[in-house]
mmCIF file of C-alpha atoms and ligand atoms in Angstrom:
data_model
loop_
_atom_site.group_PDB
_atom_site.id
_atom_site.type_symbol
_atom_site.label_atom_id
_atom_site.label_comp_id
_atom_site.label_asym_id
_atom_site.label_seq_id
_atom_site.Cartn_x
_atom_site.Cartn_y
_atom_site.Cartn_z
ATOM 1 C CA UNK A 1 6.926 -2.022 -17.455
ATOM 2 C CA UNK A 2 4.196 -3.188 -15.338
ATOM 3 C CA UNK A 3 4.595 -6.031 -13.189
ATOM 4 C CA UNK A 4 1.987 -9.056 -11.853
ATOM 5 C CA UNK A 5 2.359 -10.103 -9.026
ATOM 6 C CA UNK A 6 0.826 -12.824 -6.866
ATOM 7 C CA UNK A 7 2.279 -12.796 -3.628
ATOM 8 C CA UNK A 8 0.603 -12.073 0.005
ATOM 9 C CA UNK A 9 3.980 -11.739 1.691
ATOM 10 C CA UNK A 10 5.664 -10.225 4.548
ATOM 11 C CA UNK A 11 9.759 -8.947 4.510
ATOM 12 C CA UNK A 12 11.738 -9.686 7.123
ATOM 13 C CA UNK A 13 15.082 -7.977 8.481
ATOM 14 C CA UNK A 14 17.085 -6.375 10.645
ATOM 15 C CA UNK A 15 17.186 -2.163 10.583
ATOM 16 C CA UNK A 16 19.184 -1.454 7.621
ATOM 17 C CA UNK A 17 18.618 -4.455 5.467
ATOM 18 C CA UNK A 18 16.890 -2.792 3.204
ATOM 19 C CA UNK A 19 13.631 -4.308 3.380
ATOM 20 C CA UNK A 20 11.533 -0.990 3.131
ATOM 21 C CA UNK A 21 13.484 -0.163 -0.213
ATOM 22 C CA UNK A 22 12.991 -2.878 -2.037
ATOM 23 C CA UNK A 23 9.457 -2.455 -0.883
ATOM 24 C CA UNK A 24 8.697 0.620 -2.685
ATOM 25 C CA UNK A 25 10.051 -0.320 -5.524
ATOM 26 C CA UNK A 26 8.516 -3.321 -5.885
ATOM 27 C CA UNK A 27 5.201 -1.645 -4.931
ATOM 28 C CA UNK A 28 6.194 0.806 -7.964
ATOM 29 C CA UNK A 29 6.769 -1.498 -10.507
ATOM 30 C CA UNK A 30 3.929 -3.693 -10.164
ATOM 31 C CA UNK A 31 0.920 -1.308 -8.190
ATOM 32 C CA UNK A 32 1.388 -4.170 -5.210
ATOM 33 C CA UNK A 33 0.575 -2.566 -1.920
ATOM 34 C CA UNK A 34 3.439 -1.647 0.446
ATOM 35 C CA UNK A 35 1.560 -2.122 3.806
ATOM 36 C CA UNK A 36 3.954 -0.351 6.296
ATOM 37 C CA UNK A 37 3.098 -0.762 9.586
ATOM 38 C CA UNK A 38 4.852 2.122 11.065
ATOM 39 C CA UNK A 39 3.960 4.778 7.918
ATOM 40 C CA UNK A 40 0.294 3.716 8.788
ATOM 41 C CA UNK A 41 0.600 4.318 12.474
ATOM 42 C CA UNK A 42 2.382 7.968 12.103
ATOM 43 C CA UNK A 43 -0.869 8.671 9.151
ATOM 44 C CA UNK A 44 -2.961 8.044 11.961
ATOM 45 C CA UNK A 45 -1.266 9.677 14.408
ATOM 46 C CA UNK A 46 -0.770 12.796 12.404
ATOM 47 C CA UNK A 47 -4.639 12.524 10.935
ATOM 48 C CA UNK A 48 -5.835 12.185 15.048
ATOM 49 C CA UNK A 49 -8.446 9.052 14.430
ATOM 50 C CA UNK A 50 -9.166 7.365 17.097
ATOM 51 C CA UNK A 51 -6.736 4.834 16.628
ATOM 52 C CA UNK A 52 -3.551 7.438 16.421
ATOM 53 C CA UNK A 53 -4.636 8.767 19.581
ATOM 54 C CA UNK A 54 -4.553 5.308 21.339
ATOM 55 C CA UNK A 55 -1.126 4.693 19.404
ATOM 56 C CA UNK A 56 0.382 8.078 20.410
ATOM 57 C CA UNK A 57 -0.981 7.305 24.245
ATOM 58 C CA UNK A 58 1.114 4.609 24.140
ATOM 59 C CA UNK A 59 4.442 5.855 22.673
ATOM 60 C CA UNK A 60 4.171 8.690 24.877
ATOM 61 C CA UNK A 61 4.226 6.406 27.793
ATOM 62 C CA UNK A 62 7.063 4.593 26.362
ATOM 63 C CA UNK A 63 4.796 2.005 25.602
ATOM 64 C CA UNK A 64 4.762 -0.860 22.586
ATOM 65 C CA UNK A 65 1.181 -0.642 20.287
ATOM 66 C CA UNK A 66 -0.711 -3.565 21.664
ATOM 67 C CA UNK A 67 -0.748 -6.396 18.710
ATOM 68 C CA UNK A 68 -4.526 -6.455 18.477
ATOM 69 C CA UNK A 69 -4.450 -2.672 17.716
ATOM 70 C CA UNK A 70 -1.641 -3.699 14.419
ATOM 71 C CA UNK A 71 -3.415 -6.269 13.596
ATOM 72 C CA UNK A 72 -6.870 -4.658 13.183
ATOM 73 C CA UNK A 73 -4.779 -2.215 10.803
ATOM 74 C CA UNK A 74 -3.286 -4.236 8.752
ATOM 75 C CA UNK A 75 -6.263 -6.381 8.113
ATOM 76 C CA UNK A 76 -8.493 -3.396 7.255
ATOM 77 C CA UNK A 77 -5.975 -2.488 4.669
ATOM 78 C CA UNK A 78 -5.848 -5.481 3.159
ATOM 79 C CA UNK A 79 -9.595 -6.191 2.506
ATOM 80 C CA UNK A 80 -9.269 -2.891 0.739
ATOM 81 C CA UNK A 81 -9.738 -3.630 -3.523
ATOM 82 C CA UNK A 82 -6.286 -2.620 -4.267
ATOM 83 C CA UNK A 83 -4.962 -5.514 -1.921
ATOM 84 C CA UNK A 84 -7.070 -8.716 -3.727
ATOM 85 C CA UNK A 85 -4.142 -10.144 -5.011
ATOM 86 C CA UNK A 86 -1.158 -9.290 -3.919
ATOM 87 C CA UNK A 87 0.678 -6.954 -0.575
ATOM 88 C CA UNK A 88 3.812 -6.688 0.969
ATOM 89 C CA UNK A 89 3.948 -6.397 4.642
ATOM 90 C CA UNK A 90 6.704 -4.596 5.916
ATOM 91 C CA UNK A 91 7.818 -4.067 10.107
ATOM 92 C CA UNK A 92 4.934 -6.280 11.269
ATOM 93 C CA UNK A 93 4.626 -8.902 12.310
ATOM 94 C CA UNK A 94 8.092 -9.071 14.584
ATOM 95 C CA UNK A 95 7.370 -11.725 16.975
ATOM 96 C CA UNK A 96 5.914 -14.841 17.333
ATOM 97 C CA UNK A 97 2.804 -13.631 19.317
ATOM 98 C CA UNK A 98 2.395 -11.297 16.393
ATOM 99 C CA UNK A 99 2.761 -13.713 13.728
ATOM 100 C CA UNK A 100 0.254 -16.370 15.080
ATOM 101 C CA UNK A 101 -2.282 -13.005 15.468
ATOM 102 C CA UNK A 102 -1.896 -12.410 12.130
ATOM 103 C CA UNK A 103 -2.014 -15.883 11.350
ATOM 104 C CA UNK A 104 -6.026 -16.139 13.206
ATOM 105 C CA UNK A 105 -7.313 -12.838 11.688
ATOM 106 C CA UNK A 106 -6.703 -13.320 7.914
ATOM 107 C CA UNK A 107 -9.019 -15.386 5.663
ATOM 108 C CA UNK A 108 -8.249 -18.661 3.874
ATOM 109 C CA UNK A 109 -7.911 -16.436 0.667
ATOM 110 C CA UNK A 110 -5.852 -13.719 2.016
ATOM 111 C CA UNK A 111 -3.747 -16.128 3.963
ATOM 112 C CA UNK A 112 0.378 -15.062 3.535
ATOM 113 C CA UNK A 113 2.074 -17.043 0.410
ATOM 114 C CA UNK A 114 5.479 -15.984 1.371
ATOM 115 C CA UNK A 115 7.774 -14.494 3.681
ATOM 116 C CA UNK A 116 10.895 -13.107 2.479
ATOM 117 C CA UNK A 117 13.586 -12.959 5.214
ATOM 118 C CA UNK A 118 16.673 -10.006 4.338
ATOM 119 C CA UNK A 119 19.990 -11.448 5.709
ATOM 120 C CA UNK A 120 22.625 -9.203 5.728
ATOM 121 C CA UNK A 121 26.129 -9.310 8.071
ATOM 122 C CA UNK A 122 25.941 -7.361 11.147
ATOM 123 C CA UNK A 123 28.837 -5.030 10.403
ATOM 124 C CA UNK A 124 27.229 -3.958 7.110
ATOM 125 C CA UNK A 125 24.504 -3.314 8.231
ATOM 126 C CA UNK A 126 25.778 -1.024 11.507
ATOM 127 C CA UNK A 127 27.255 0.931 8.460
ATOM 128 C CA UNK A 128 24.506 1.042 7.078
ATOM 129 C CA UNK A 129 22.358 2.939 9.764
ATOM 130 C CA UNK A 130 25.304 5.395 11.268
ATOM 131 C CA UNK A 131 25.618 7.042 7.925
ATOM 132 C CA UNK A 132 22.158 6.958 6.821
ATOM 133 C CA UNK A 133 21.089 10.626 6.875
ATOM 134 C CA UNK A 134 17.033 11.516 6.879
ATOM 135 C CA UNK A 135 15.517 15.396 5.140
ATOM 136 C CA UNK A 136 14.135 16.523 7.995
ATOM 137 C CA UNK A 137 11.468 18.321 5.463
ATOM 138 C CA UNK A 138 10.461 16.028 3.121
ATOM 139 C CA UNK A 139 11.829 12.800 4.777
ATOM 140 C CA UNK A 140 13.498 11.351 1.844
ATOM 141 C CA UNK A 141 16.649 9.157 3.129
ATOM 142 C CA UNK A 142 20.486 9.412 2.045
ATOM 143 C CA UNK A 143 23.472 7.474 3.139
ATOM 144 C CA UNK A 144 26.801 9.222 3.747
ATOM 145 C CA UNK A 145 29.014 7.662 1.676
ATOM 146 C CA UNK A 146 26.410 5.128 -0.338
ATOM 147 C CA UNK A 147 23.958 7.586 -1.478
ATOM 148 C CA UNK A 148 25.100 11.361 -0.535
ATOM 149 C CA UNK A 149 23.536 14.428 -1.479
ATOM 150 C CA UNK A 150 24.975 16.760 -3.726
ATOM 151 C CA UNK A 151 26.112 19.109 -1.112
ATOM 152 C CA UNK A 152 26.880 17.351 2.446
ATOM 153 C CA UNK A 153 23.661 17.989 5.439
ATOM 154 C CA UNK A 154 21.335 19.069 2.341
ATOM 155 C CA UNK A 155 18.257 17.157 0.898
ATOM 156 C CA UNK A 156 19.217 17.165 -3.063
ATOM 157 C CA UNK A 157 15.185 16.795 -3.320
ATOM 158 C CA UNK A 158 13.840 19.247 -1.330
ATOM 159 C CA UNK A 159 16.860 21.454 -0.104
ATOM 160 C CA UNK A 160 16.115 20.607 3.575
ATOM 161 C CA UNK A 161 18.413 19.989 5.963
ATOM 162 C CA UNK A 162 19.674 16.438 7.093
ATOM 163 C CA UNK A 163 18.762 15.000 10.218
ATOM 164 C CA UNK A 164 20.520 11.529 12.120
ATOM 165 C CA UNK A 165 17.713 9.494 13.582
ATOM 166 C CA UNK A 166 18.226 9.089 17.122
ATOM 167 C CA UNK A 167 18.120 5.472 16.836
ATOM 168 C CA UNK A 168 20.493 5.528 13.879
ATOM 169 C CA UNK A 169 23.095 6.225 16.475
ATOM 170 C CA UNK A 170 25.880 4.136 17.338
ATOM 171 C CA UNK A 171 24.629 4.068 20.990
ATOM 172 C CA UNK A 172 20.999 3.416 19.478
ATOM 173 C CA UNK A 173 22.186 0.015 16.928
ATOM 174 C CA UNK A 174 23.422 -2.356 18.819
ATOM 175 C CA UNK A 175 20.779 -2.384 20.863
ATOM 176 C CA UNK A 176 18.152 -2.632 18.087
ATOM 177 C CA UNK A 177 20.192 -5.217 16.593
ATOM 178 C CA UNK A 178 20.132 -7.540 19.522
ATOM 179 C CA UNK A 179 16.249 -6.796 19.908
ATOM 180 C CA UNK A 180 15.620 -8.272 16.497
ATOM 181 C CA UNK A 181 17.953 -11.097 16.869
ATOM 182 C CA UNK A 182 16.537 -12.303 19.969
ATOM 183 C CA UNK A 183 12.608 -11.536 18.538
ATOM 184 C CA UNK A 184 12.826 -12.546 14.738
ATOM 185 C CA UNK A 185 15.027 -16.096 15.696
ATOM 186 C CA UNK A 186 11.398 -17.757 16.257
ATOM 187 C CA UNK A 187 9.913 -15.750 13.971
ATOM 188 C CA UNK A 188 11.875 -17.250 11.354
ATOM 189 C CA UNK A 189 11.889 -21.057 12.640
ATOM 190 C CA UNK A 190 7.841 -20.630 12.773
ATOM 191 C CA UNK A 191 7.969 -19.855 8.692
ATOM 192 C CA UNK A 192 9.781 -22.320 8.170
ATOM 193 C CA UNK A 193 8.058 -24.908 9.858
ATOM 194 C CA UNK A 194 5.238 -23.387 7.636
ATOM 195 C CA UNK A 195 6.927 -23.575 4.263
ATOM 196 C CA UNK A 196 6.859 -19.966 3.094
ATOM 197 C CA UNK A 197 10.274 -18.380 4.716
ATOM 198 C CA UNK A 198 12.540 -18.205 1.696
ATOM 199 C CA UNK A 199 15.827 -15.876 2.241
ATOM 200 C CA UNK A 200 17.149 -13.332 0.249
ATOM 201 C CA UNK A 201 21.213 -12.701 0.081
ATOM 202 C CA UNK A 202 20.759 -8.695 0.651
ATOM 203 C CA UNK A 203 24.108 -8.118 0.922
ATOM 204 C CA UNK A 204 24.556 -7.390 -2.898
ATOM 205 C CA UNK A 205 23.365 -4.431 -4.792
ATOM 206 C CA UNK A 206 20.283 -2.806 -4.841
ATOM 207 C CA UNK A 207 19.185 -3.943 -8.086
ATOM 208 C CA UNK A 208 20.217 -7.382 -8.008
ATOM 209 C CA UNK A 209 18.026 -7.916 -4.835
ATOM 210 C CA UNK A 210 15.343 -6.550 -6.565
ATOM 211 C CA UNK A 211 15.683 -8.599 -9.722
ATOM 212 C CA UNK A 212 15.532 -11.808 -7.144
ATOM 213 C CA UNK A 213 12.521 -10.610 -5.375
ATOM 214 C CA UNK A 214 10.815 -9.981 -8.587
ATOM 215 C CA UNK A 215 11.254 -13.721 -9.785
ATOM 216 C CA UNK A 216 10.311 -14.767 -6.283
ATOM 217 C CA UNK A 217 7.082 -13.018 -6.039
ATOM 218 C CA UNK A 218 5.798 -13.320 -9.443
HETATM 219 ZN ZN1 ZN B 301 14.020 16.675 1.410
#
């Protein structure tokens, strides 16, 4: 069944909430682009434009993209036809600086409608990310224990085997966890001084988030 949807938003939450997920799906269901930032930076780092050489200078060096760089991105894709009336954004923006760039560069008509913010408890989601398992081959993701393969270390889609991101680590979590609690905090009071930060109980099945974000952004 096709789905309408009307919403310029952006989802919110911590590694492992799920956010990129529901994403798809929604994107799926109701031909809504899934604008994700870091898929579009490793396209154009892999394609070797111009701007994935300046992006791959600058995780090479360790380095953050620079926010104008994102932003230029993002914007691009969404004057594209397929974006009129509806996108989800998905890993940008992450701070405040980021937010009020995005805020300047978009038009009164493709200004955001809605930003959905993922909460989910900390310990869930640390279990979440040490036994999420990626196919090295065709990088389809699988969870240990929530979503295994058929036979253990094995892609069921593509027979590959089954890498641990190095920042799905224990060592690796924490530390991301903390980033995004200390960056998203004003992130999330800036929304809601806005109006559009609504949040989303994500601790709950699959499918039941996604029947709530479907009533939300329709
Ligand atoms: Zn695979």
């Amino acid at each position: 069944m096709a789905v309408t949807m009307k919403s310029r938003c952006v989802f919110l939450g911590a590694p492992g909430a799920g956010k990129g997920t529901q994403a798809k799906k929604l994107a799926a269901a109701g031909s809504v682009p899934h604008i994700s930032t870091g898929d579009m930076l490793r396209a154009q780092v892999a394609a070797g434009t111009t701007l994935g050489r300046q992006a791959k200078g600058c995780m090479d060096a360790g380095q953050l993209v620079p926010d104008d760089v994102i932003v230029a991105m993002v914007v691009a894709r969404i004057a594209e036809p397929d974006a009129r009336a509806a996108w989800i954004l998905d890993g940008f923006p992450r701070t405040l600086p980021q937010a009020e760039a995005l805020d300047r560069n978009l038009s009164r008509a493709s200004a955001l409608s809605l930003v959905v913010s993922f909460a989910v408890p900390e310990p869930v989601l640390v279990g979440r990310l040490a036994g999420r398992r990626t196919c090295g081959k065709c990088g389809a993701i699988w969870h240990v224990q929530n979503h295994p393969t058929r036979r253990p270390g094995l892609c069921d889609a593509c027979g590959g085997e089954l890498v641990q991101r190095s920042d799905d680590r224990p060592e690796a979590v924490g530390k991301r966890l903390e980033v995004y609690r200390s960056q998203t905090a004003p992130l999330l009071a800036y929304y809601r001084d806005h109006r559009l930060l609504r949040e989303i109980d994500a601790d709950r099945s699959p499918d039941v988030v996604y029947q709530e974000l479907l009533k939300l952004m329709q």
